[in-house]
XYZ file of C-alpha atoms in Angstrom:
677
model
C -0.036 -0.091 -0.038
C 1.299 3.315 -0.833
C 1.616 5.838 2.163
C 1.562 9.580 2.794
C 3.528 10.704 5.761
C 3.398 13.722 8.006
C 4.311 16.693 6.026
C 6.259 19.925 7.109
C 6.710 23.411 5.713
C 9.647 24.116 3.763
C 9.046 27.878 3.261
C 6.556 30.602 2.943
C 5.221 31.763 -0.407
C 6.234 35.270 -1.720
C 3.426 37.481 -2.562
C 2.319 36.959 -6.126
C 0.735 39.834 -8.244
C -1.744 37.324 -9.771
C -3.867 35.926 -6.741
C -4.338 32.570 -8.731
C -0.673 32.278 -8.746
C 1.219 30.585 -5.748
C 4.303 32.854 -6.387
C 6.481 29.816 -7.056
C 8.057 29.520 -10.674
C 9.663 26.184 -10.056
C 11.268 23.936 -7.463
C 14.224 21.766 -8.910
C 16.409 19.083 -7.844
C 19.833 19.976 -6.458
C 23.140 17.986 -5.617
C 21.454 15.193 -3.876
C 18.037 13.952 -2.180
C 18.284 16.801 0.624
C 18.622 19.987 -1.322
C 16.364 21.813 -3.724
C 16.461 25.094 -5.578
C 13.195 27.208 -5.316
C 12.345 30.124 -7.704
C 9.678 32.609 -6.813
C 8.022 34.841 -9.203
C 9.461 37.931 -7.972
C 13.222 38.182 -7.985
C 14.663 35.517 -5.738
C 16.358 31.970 -5.938
C 16.879 29.968 -2.680
C 18.733 26.926 -2.178
C 17.209 24.909 0.835
C 18.326 21.954 2.894
C 15.120 19.837 2.953
C 15.588 18.059 6.005
C 16.377 21.089 8.241
C 13.863 23.331 6.211
C 16.914 25.743 6.275
C 17.634 28.330 3.434
C 21.510 27.940 2.744
C 21.911 30.399 -0.034
C 19.886 33.028 -1.607
C 20.356 35.241 -4.527
C 18.252 38.119 -5.959
C 18.263 40.331 -9.004
C 18.020 43.874 -8.806
C 14.828 46.109 -8.234
C 13.040 46.509 -11.894
C 14.458 43.041 -12.993
C 12.426 40.001 -12.887
C 13.129 36.089 -13.145
C 11.188 34.678 -15.961
C 12.024 31.051 -15.572
C 13.119 28.745 -12.623
C 16.538 28.341 -11.837
C 18.146 24.936 -12.481
C 21.298 23.202 -10.979
C 23.981 21.638 -13.376
C 25.642 18.900 -11.456
C 28.520 18.629 -14.007
C 29.652 22.266 -13.529
C 28.116 22.695 -9.911
C 26.497 25.891 -11.212
C 22.942 27.436 -11.289
C 21.221 28.649 -14.221
C 18.326 31.074 -14.590
C 16.815 33.687 -17.038
C 15.807 37.194 -16.114
C 13.662 39.508 -18.288
C 13.240 36.909 -20.774
C 16.525 37.074 -22.805
C 19.381 37.437 -19.977
C 20.917 33.960 -19.215
C 22.789 33.932 -15.711
C 24.965 31.517 -14.513
C 26.450 31.559 -11.098
C 28.044 29.229 -8.254
C 26.879 28.882 -4.599
C 29.835 31.129 -3.343
C 28.625 34.074 -5.364
C 26.792 36.472 -3.018
C 25.247 38.594 -5.631
C 23.682 37.969 -9.069
C 25.291 40.868 -10.584
C 28.819 39.169 -10.075
C 27.456 36.099 -11.934
C 28.111 35.494 -15.691
C 25.481 37.173 -18.059
C 24.712 36.586 -21.756
C 21.722 38.197 -23.552
C 20.335 36.024 -26.224
C 18.338 37.164 -29.320
C 14.877 35.540 -28.580
C 12.785 35.078 -25.518
C 13.445 31.863 -23.317
C 10.547 29.661 -22.025
C 12.576 27.456 -19.908
C 16.171 26.011 -18.952
C 16.021 22.110 -18.316
C 18.857 20.269 -16.640
C 18.589 16.813 -15.561
C 21.072 14.238 -14.261
C 23.136 12.658 -16.882
C 22.262 15.341 -19.585
C 23.514 18.684 -20.642
C 21.460 21.877 -19.984
C 19.026 22.677 -22.589
C 17.302 26.067 -23.333
C 13.714 26.093 -24.808
C 12.678 29.269 -26.508
C 9.165 30.661 -26.546
C 8.729 29.868 -30.146
C 9.776 26.294 -29.915
C 13.347 26.214 -30.837
C 15.896 24.128 -28.615
C 19.532 24.770 -28.187
C 22.091 22.967 -25.841
C 23.360 25.727 -23.334
C 26.932 25.402 -24.279
C 26.437 25.847 -28.049
C 24.036 28.724 -27.263
C 26.548 30.561 -25.020
C 29.323 30.429 -27.902
C 27.464 32.608 -29.745
C 24.579 34.347 -27.737
C 23.202 36.412 -30.489
C 22.711 33.572 -32.887
C 19.610 33.711 -34.962
C 16.910 31.638 -33.289
C 14.171 30.060 -35.909
C 10.457 29.870 -34.914
C 9.137 26.350 -34.886
C 5.576 27.321 -33.775
C 2.618 28.383 -36.047
C 1.095 31.623 -35.437
C -1.123 31.790 -32.276
C 0.485 28.426 -31.149
C 2.137 28.901 -27.610
C 3.887 26.450 -25.147
C 1.940 25.322 -22.252
C 4.431 22.824 -20.354
C 7.887 21.299 -20.810
C 10.523 18.880 -19.662
C 13.475 17.236 -20.396
C 14.080 13.356 -20.366
C 17.385 11.317 -20.742
C 17.331 7.888 -21.824
C 20.123 5.304 -22.063
C 21.164 6.772 -25.451
C 19.392 9.971 -26.104
C 18.215 13.326 -24.628
C 14.827 14.643 -25.449
C 13.298 18.238 -24.900
C 9.547 17.477 -24.489
C 6.930 20.306 -24.604
C 3.148 20.673 -25.309
C 1.681 23.590 -26.959
C -1.823 24.983 -27.528
C -3.458 26.417 -30.807
C -6.925 27.567 -30.963
C -8.234 24.878 -28.735
C -5.829 22.185 -30.202
C -3.069 20.665 -28.013
C 0.264 19.195 -29.606
C 3.109 17.262 -28.244
C 6.651 17.895 -29.505
C 9.560 15.586 -29.051
C 12.787 17.155 -29.961
C 15.635 14.600 -30.124
C 19.052 16.304 -29.521
C 21.533 13.876 -31.098
C 20.642 13.580 -34.078
C 18.630 16.894 -34.076
C 15.109 15.636 -35.194
C 11.645 16.896 -34.308
C 8.401 14.949 -33.983
C 4.950 16.720 -33.612
C 1.729 14.991 -32.452
C -1.815 16.109 -32.063
C -3.685 15.262 -28.796
C -7.110 13.878 -29.020
C -9.783 16.727 -27.986
C -11.592 16.096 -24.835
C -15.108 17.473 -24.303
C -15.545 20.808 -26.057
C -13.621 23.838 -24.277
C -11.586 21.325 -21.986
C -8.069 21.830 -21.818
C -5.518 19.801 -19.679
C -4.721 21.090 -16.248
C -1.445 19.410 -16.026
C 1.175 17.159 -17.684
C 4.013 15.007 -16.540
C 6.418 12.719 -18.392
C 8.426 9.843 -17.451
C 10.537 7.166 -19.479
C 10.338 3.288 -18.721
C 10.968 0.282 -21.032
C 12.184 2.325 -24.104
C 9.181 4.387 -24.166
C 8.183 8.141 -23.260
C 4.862 8.245 -21.280
C 2.973 11.240 -21.303
C 0.341 11.771 -18.342
C -2.289 14.453 -18.506
C -5.150 15.491 -16.323
C -8.375 17.285 -17.639
C -10.948 19.400 -15.493
C -13.394 16.491 -15.638
C -11.195 14.299 -13.684
C -10.099 12.229 -16.670
C -6.378 11.218 -16.434
C -4.891 9.873 -19.927
C -1.749 8.277 -20.966
C 0.094 8.553 -24.212
C 2.800 6.200 -25.065
C 5.570 6.941 -27.691
C 8.535 4.663 -28.522
C 12.067 6.094 -28.129
C 13.072 4.465 -31.438
C 11.413 4.443 -34.819
C 9.913 7.855 -34.276
C 8.918 9.607 -37.655
C 10.097 12.823 -38.469
C 7.935 15.875 -38.884
C 7.645 16.839 -42.605
C 5.997 20.080 -43.669
C 4.480 20.850 -40.208
C 2.117 17.510 -40.223
C 0.980 16.618 -36.903
C 0.514 12.982 -36.255
C -2.445 11.766 -34.072
C -1.325 10.576 -30.614
C -3.262 7.742 -29.271
C -4.322 7.745 -25.656
C -5.606 5.477 -23.051
C -7.891 6.358 -19.905
C -6.011 5.578 -16.838
C -8.280 6.965 -14.246
C -11.670 8.727 -13.995
C -11.295 10.852 -10.686
C -14.230 12.317 -8.665
C -14.522 15.727 -9.061
C -17.573 16.726 -7.073
C -20.005 19.504 -8.386
C -18.715 21.234 -11.599
C -15.242 21.010 -12.854
C -11.596 20.946 -11.423
C -10.054 24.522 -11.817
C -6.652 24.022 -10.179
C -5.325 20.386 -10.008
C -2.264 18.448 -11.006
C -1.194 14.672 -11.443
C 2.255 13.515 -11.359
C 3.340 9.918 -12.169
C 5.360 8.352 -9.375
C 6.181 4.902 -10.630
C 4.758 2.373 -13.069
C 1.623 1.874 -11.027
C 1.148 5.105 -8.718
C 0.062 8.572 -9.381
C -0.263 11.434 -7.199
C -2.979 14.132 -7.504
C -3.623 17.278 -5.793
C -6.443 19.509 -6.045
C -9.137 16.846 -6.449
C -11.886 15.891 -3.747
C -11.637 12.843 -1.722
C -14.281 10.207 -2.887
C -15.454 9.782 0.724
C -15.200 13.507 1.774
C -17.466 15.298 -0.763
C -16.849 18.515 -2.370
C -15.310 21.704 -0.976
C -12.099 20.116 0.568
C -8.905 19.700 -1.655
C -6.882 16.526 -0.943
C -3.481 15.235 -2.029
C -4.067 11.613 -3.168
C -2.122 8.495 -4.393
C -3.935 6.279 -6.799
C -2.938 2.908 -8.031
C -3.505 2.869 -11.734
C -3.264 -0.879 -12.212
C -6.058 -1.662 -9.802
C -8.059 1.755 -9.737
C -7.778 2.223 -5.946
C -7.096 5.223 -4.036
C -4.204 4.060 -1.563
C -3.390 7.391 0.549
C -5.190 10.718 0.986
C -4.358 13.828 2.938
C -6.270 17.001 3.154
C -4.426 20.153 1.968
C -5.429 23.481 3.637
C -5.492 26.689 1.931
C -5.761 27.543 -1.849
C -4.529 24.850 -4.303
C -2.625 26.369 -7.258
C -2.463 23.310 -9.384
C 1.379 22.959 -8.983
C 3.188 19.625 -7.832
C 6.688 18.552 -7.980
C 8.014 15.139 -6.947
C 11.830 14.456 -6.057
C 13.067 11.370 -3.934
C 9.958 10.145 -2.681
C 8.898 13.582 -1.489
C 6.074 15.715 -2.862
C 6.358 19.678 -2.949
C 3.076 21.466 -2.991
C 2.339 25.044 -2.624
C -0.748 25.867 -0.893
C -2.237 28.742 0.879
C 0.948 30.733 1.962
C 3.341 27.910 2.478
C 5.298 25.608 0.208
C 5.004 21.951 1.839
C 6.926 18.679 1.559
C 5.203 15.526 2.113
C 7.144 12.308 2.166
C 5.536 9.271 0.524
C 6.374 5.626 -0.367
C 5.008 3.397 -3.301
C 5.880 -0.249 -2.489
C 5.100 -2.707 -5.217
C 1.460 -3.579 -5.074
C -0.592 -6.751 -5.663
C -4.170 -6.890 -5.990
C -4.432 -7.817 -2.375
C -2.446 -5.091 -1.174
C -3.992 -2.384 -3.308
C -7.392 -3.469 -1.810
C -6.021 -2.914 1.649
C -5.248 -6.500 2.628
C -2.151 -8.549 3.148
C -0.711 -10.691 0.589
C -0.736 -13.720 2.598
C -3.720 -14.927 4.492
C -1.295 -16.649 7.098
C 0.588 -13.289 7.813
C -2.911 -11.408 8.174
C -3.940 -14.041 10.551
C -0.424 -13.728 12.652
C -1.108 -10.110 12.865
C -4.743 -10.503 14.028
C -3.555 -12.798 16.493
C -0.924 -10.560 17.968
C -3.140 -7.326 17.950
C -5.850 -9.443 19.584
C -3.497 -11.009 22.198
C -2.183 -7.489 22.758
C -5.600 -5.866 23.465
C -6.692 -8.619 25.977
C -5.413 -7.208 29.571
C -5.757 -10.397 31.577
C -4.605 -13.162 29.485
C -1.736 -11.601 27.653
C 1.211 -10.775 29.623
C 4.328 -8.848 28.312
C 6.392 -11.998 27.812
C 3.960 -13.676 25.498
C 3.334 -10.356 23.292
C 7.110 -10.199 23.095
C 7.571 -13.891 22.190
C 4.913 -13.367 19.276
C 6.279 -10.040 18.113
C 9.970 -11.665 17.890
C 8.413 -14.552 15.909
C 6.800 -12.116 13.487
C 9.916 -9.733 13.008
C 12.085 -12.874 12.381
C 10.457 -13.132 8.832
C 12.388 -12.653 5.663
C 9.560 -10.593 4.109
C 9.357 -8.071 6.743
C 9.432 -4.871 4.414
C 6.133 -6.197 2.783
C 4.347 -5.796 6.086
C 4.961 -1.959 6.588
C 1.331 -0.933 6.973
C 0.494 -3.843 9.391
C 3.574 -3.126 11.550
C 2.400 0.474 11.894
C -1.153 -1.125 13.235
C 0.769 -3.327 15.538
C 2.908 -0.607 16.952
C -0.365 1.597 17.508
C -2.016 -1.327 18.999
C 0.606 -1.962 21.572
C 0.995 1.868 22.508
C -2.880 2.038 22.956
C -2.884 -0.848 25.378
C -0.033 0.655 27.307
C -1.703 3.849 27.749
C -4.832 2.135 29.140
C -2.855 -0.367 31.281
C 0.012 1.086 33.342
C 1.215 -2.380 34.156
C 1.633 -3.334 30.532
C 4.699 -2.276 28.624
C 6.827 -3.894 25.779
C 9.910 -1.460 25.459
C 11.718 -4.479 23.629
C 8.891 -4.942 21.024
C 8.620 -1.361 20.404
C 12.289 -0.873 20.058
C 12.322 -3.626 17.379
C 9.239 -2.301 15.533
C 11.118 1.014 15.305
C 14.139 -0.706 14.111
C 12.497 -1.999 11.193
C 12.136 1.316 9.935
C 8.688 0.755 8.667
C 7.225 3.360 11.294
C 7.256 6.980 11.548
C 5.600 9.668 13.906
C 2.557 10.066 11.805
C 1.761 6.277 11.866
C 2.248 5.980 15.529
C 1.812 9.567 16.880
C 1.655 8.565 20.575
C 4.802 6.549 20.543
C 7.481 9.267 21.368
C 5.324 10.807 24.191
C 4.646 7.362 25.648
C 8.293 6.772 25.808
C 8.895 10.136 27.425
C 6.226 9.179 30.008
C 7.665 5.769 30.810
C 11.130 7.489 30.852
C 12.502 4.980 28.075
C 15.152 7.375 26.783
C 16.528 4.606 24.733
C 13.262 4.287 22.677
C 13.082 8.043 22.400
C 16.632 8.133 20.989
C 15.668 5.524 18.314
C 12.502 7.383 17.307
C 14.498 10.606 16.862
C 16.947 8.680 14.732
C 14.486 6.930 12.601
C 11.284 8.913 12.235
C 11.897 11.576 9.728
C 8.417 13.521 10.509
C 8.691 14.480 14.280
C 6.821 17.531 14.935
C 8.745 20.409 16.636
C 6.466 20.202 19.626
C 7.644 16.627 20.354
C 11.220 17.669 19.572
C 11.023 20.241 22.379
C 9.337 17.859 24.725
C 12.185 15.479 24.150
C 14.821 18.375 24.695
C 13.091 19.443 27.808
C 13.159 15.756 29.203
C 16.550 15.162 28.411
C 18.268 18.469 29.537
C 16.344 17.919 32.733
C 17.444 14.519 33.240
C 18.566 13.604 36.845
C 21.223 11.025 37.660
C 18.443 8.535 38.812
C 16.850 9.034 35.465
C 20.306 8.090 33.772
C 20.646 4.901 36.105
C 17.150 4.028 34.775
C 18.138 4.516 31.240
C 21.628 2.431 31.617
C 19.360 -0.653 32.971
C 17.298 -0.210 29.476
C 20.661 0.037 27.643
C 22.053 -3.009 29.171
C 18.901 -4.926 27.987
C 18.596 -3.140 24.474
C 21.363 -2.684 22.005
C 21.237 0.114 19.593
C 22.132 0.043 15.722
C 25.530 -1.179 14.699
C 26.022 -3.042 18.036
C 26.669 0.407 19.878
C 25.209 0.823 23.272
C 22.687 3.846 22.920
C 25.116 4.977 20.307
C 28.345 4.335 22.024
C 30.633 1.115 22.451
C 32.072 0.569 25.914
C 35.414 1.514 24.593
C 34.313 4.906 22.854
C 32.189 5.736 25.939
C 35.623 5.622 28.144
C 37.380 7.770 25.359
C 34.430 10.125 25.602
C 34.953 10.625 29.370
C 38.744 10.891 29.110
C 38.279 13.675 26.576
C 36.542 15.952 29.214
C 33.031 14.715 28.246
C 30.868 13.365 31.036
C 31.565 16.022 33.494
C 35.260 14.946 34.498
C 35.288 11.521 36.053
C 38.574 10.153 37.399
C 40.857 11.732 34.798
C 42.137 14.467 37.457
C 42.841 11.707 40.105
C 44.889 9.795 37.445
C 47.078 12.635 36.276
C 47.036 15.317 38.864
C 50.180 17.050 37.230
C 48.117 17.911 34.027
C 46.471 21.363 33.891
C 42.763 21.389 34.127
C 41.231 22.541 30.921
C 38.973 25.786 30.830
C 35.503 25.351 32.051
C 34.128 25.909 28.541
C 36.258 22.751 27.381
C 34.452 20.428 29.952
C 31.243 19.032 29.004
C 28.581 20.219 31.043
C 26.093 17.263 30.942
C 26.707 13.598 31.598
C 27.879 11.099 28.814
C 24.281 9.750 28.303
C 22.551 13.028 28.430
C 25.017 14.265 25.711
C 24.008 11.125 23.518
C 20.447 12.046 23.814
C 20.979 15.894 23.102
C 22.964 15.058 20.091
C 19.991 13.081 18.568
C 17.895 16.404 19.131
C 20.332 18.383 17.302
C 20.042 16.151 14.353
C 16.302 16.163 14.241
C 14.775 18.209 11.248
C 12.760 21.384 12.262
C 11.166 24.528 11.064
C 12.484 27.683 12.970
C 8.796 29.336 12.699
C 7.296 26.057 14.444
C 9.983 25.475 16.617
C 10.216 28.941 18.340
C 7.046 29.017 20.310
C 7.809 25.648 22.061
C 11.362 26.495 23.020
C 9.949 29.257 25.180
C 8.809 26.713 27.263
C 12.317 26.181 28.514
C 13.538 27.735 31.815
C 16.296 30.120 31.805
C 18.545 27.436 33.591
C 17.615 24.845 30.942
C 18.545 27.206 28.038
C 21.830 28.279 29.714
C 22.863 24.668 30.155
C 21.910 23.738 26.546
C 24.023 26.719 25.273
C 26.884 25.651 27.348
C 26.816 22.206 25.749
C 26.500 23.796 22.262
C 29.496 26.022 23.153
C 31.342 22.919 24.110
C 30.647 21.143 20.941
C 31.724 23.936 18.859
C 35.050 24.141 20.481
C 35.423 20.404 20.042
C 34.810 20.982 16.273
C 37.251 24.004 16.123
C 40.074 21.409 17.826
C 39.259 19.033 14.723
C 39.005 16.301 17.304
C 35.333 15.587 17.703
C 33.416 14.868 14.427
C 35.226 11.797 13.422
C 35.999 10.062 16.705
C 34.574 7.887 19.354
C 31.851 6.353 16.935
C 29.399 9.111 17.540
C 26.235 10.056 15.709
C 27.387 13.688 15.937
C 25.509 16.739 14.955
C 27.217 18.927 12.004
C 28.734 22.231 12.673
C 25.886 24.011 10.858
C 23.226 22.235 13.126
C 25.221 23.124 16.195
C 25.266 27.017 15.126
C 21.541 26.738 13.985
C 20.542 25.644 17.313
C 22.555 28.423 18.959
C 20.723 31.019 16.892
C 17.249 29.752 17.310
C 17.856 29.580 21.317
C 19.053 32.926 21.297
C 16.035 34.123 19.483
C 13.719 32.533 21.669
C 15.238 33.691 24.866
C 17.649 36.646 24.418
C 15.847 38.937 26.431
C 15.668 36.533 29.479
C 19.282 35.645 28.985
C 20.422 39.219 29.185
C 18.510 39.594 32.492
C 19.954 36.160 33.817
C 23.317 36.803 35.719
C 24.324 32.952 35.123
C 24.241 33.626 31.300
C 26.524 36.889 31.275
C 29.737 34.891 30.816
C 28.197 32.536 28.260
C 27.036 35.576 26.174
C 30.215 37.283 26.396
C 32.036 34.237 25.128
C 29.349 33.862 22.198
C 29.742 37.687 21.410
C 33.563 37.261 21.360
C 33.461 34.331 18.942
C 31.052 36.122 16.660
C 33.255 39.062 16.793
C 36.525 37.015 15.700
C 34.707 35.176 13.014
C 33.390 38.649 11.578
C 37.121 39.747 11.673
C 38.489 36.637 10.205
C 35.898 36.785 7.345
C 36.911 40.513 6.800
C 40.558 39.613 6.598
C 39.949 36.725 4.135
C 37.966 39.183 2.032
C 40.935 41.422 1.636
C 43.045 38.704 0.026
C 40.084 37.071 -1.800
C 41.493 38.435 -5.003
C 44.914 37.101 -4.516
C 43.861 33.485 -3.612
C 41.694 33.487 -6.722
C 44.762 34.402 -8.862
C 46.706 31.752 -7.104
C 43.940 29.228 -7.854
C 44.261 30.046 -11.619
C 47.982 29.707 -11.731
C 49.301 26.285 -13.248
C 52.141 24.599 -11.699
C 55.168 24.011 -13.673
C 55.553 20.481 -14.984
C 59.148 20.209 -14.416
C 60.800 21.742 -11.447
C 63.553 19.309 -10.846
C 64.096 17.634 -7.383
C 64.124 21.038 -5.473
C 62.922 24.501 -6.257
C 62.125 27.850 -4.853
C 59.405 30.117 -6.421
C 58.662 33.603 -5.434
C 54.918 34.667 -6.088
C 54.344 38.392 -5.782
C 50.686 39.219 -4.666
C 49.537 42.722 -5.376
């Protein structure tokens, strides 16, 4: 069964001049599965780290200039490409602070889009249908650009597909109510033009998406009446357009979606794999009209497999990268993770593939919900037996149901708790917070910090309120709480055989390095000078492990800030002291790659320092205990500003050094004098 998980906000939407427009020109994939480039309809391009919902870089054109197509990332050159004011192509790298410092070239015709996908070269599609490879265009920017489209014909949608042996520019057009598909082969340079079959009079496609599979290009398109069609064109044997002739494009009806009263106005369909499509802006079959949903449908079995209501105005835009859906709605751009396992008819209908497995799960759930006849040991044995199966990944939906059943009984019966079973279920990576929303809070209530750590580590969708609840519990952890946790750790082993993230050896090293609040180091070597207070870990070993997991949990600043204000000033000071300690460890190049730790990154540490100061700055200024800490942080920032300023003074010289080519034959020994001006 396909699944939609708990979503989160990537960013707010820039105000658009047209109220029917989201303000987002495009969302494009970047270097890996955790980075995207968002272009708004005003003047900005922003690089985001998706898991942290953090803008890493942002670039803006001057007042009076406008970005006219979404920026793309070229993985071959590690550069960004965008177009402003229709004809100005801009190319820059992440280190550029201003777009005015970037390379610019003005071309002779208006550009529709720039496309760039992995394995292919950047392609420029002009508004009148001409296609050029970016490098060939930049070699002569003012080269004449031919007009491919007929009069009153205009482009409606475009994409770029790379196959095993070929690269295609694909776009659709509209002319007087007729719709056409163009396939531009780039090597050799050939063009095919197809006419789409007409739908009911006056109906034009709301959205298109294209995919490549089994030597065929598949075009998916959605109409306002809810009809989803697919047209298939072979990669080979394509006929060449002669004399502007358009060949008819056959189609097949994949789905007839419920539309409620009237027709769809803003909706979009996106192919996810060979059997699933995502649709946004269409009513849920059982919810009636008036509400917009994001749904995943199985086209093989014509079944709705997952649905999530989308609040706010829908703009008919939908992007999909790396099992994440990006949807502008209301005033936000949201990210919703999804999963589409291979489906059989039974699983598509909401049933397990094997009757035996279904019976086992029903038996375990039934056993777990009986208070008098099902002791913890019996439930644990049955869960162990189930999780020993080799096809455990096929049971994902039912494992979530099992975890929810165990949590539900525990909440009703204080005497019943199965920490080992719950930890094993989390370890399968088949659970997430949205599937079992009470699990983390239950673990906190039971002081099962090992289970909390596993949830923080494996759940990608933990809300900011839960993250702050964990932080508050961990930072307030008393010694007896740690002893209780160590008892659990003795019984449960974490991933990779580490005890709660540590092996016994690394834990000893951790203490000897000043972590854990001292220990016997001073007794063993009395002659050694004690390190400064800020270089001694202000929290215990296991508390540090738990705090590290919090630091690595994804969050959005706007949603985190209100919950951080629930922390007391003493808790904030202690947490800031720990963050300062981590930063100093990083500055010594001794911390990140040692001890077998799951360590937060330097950027995560600094981000948490910033968000804590934002939430508590006024209180910290009035707290005497925080004065020294704030002075240290101020001194650090001041030194960093000074360092960056000094580096800026020699930036030009360093760039010239980088451009210099080393002499090939310098002998066994040489001295070279380089003059810097």
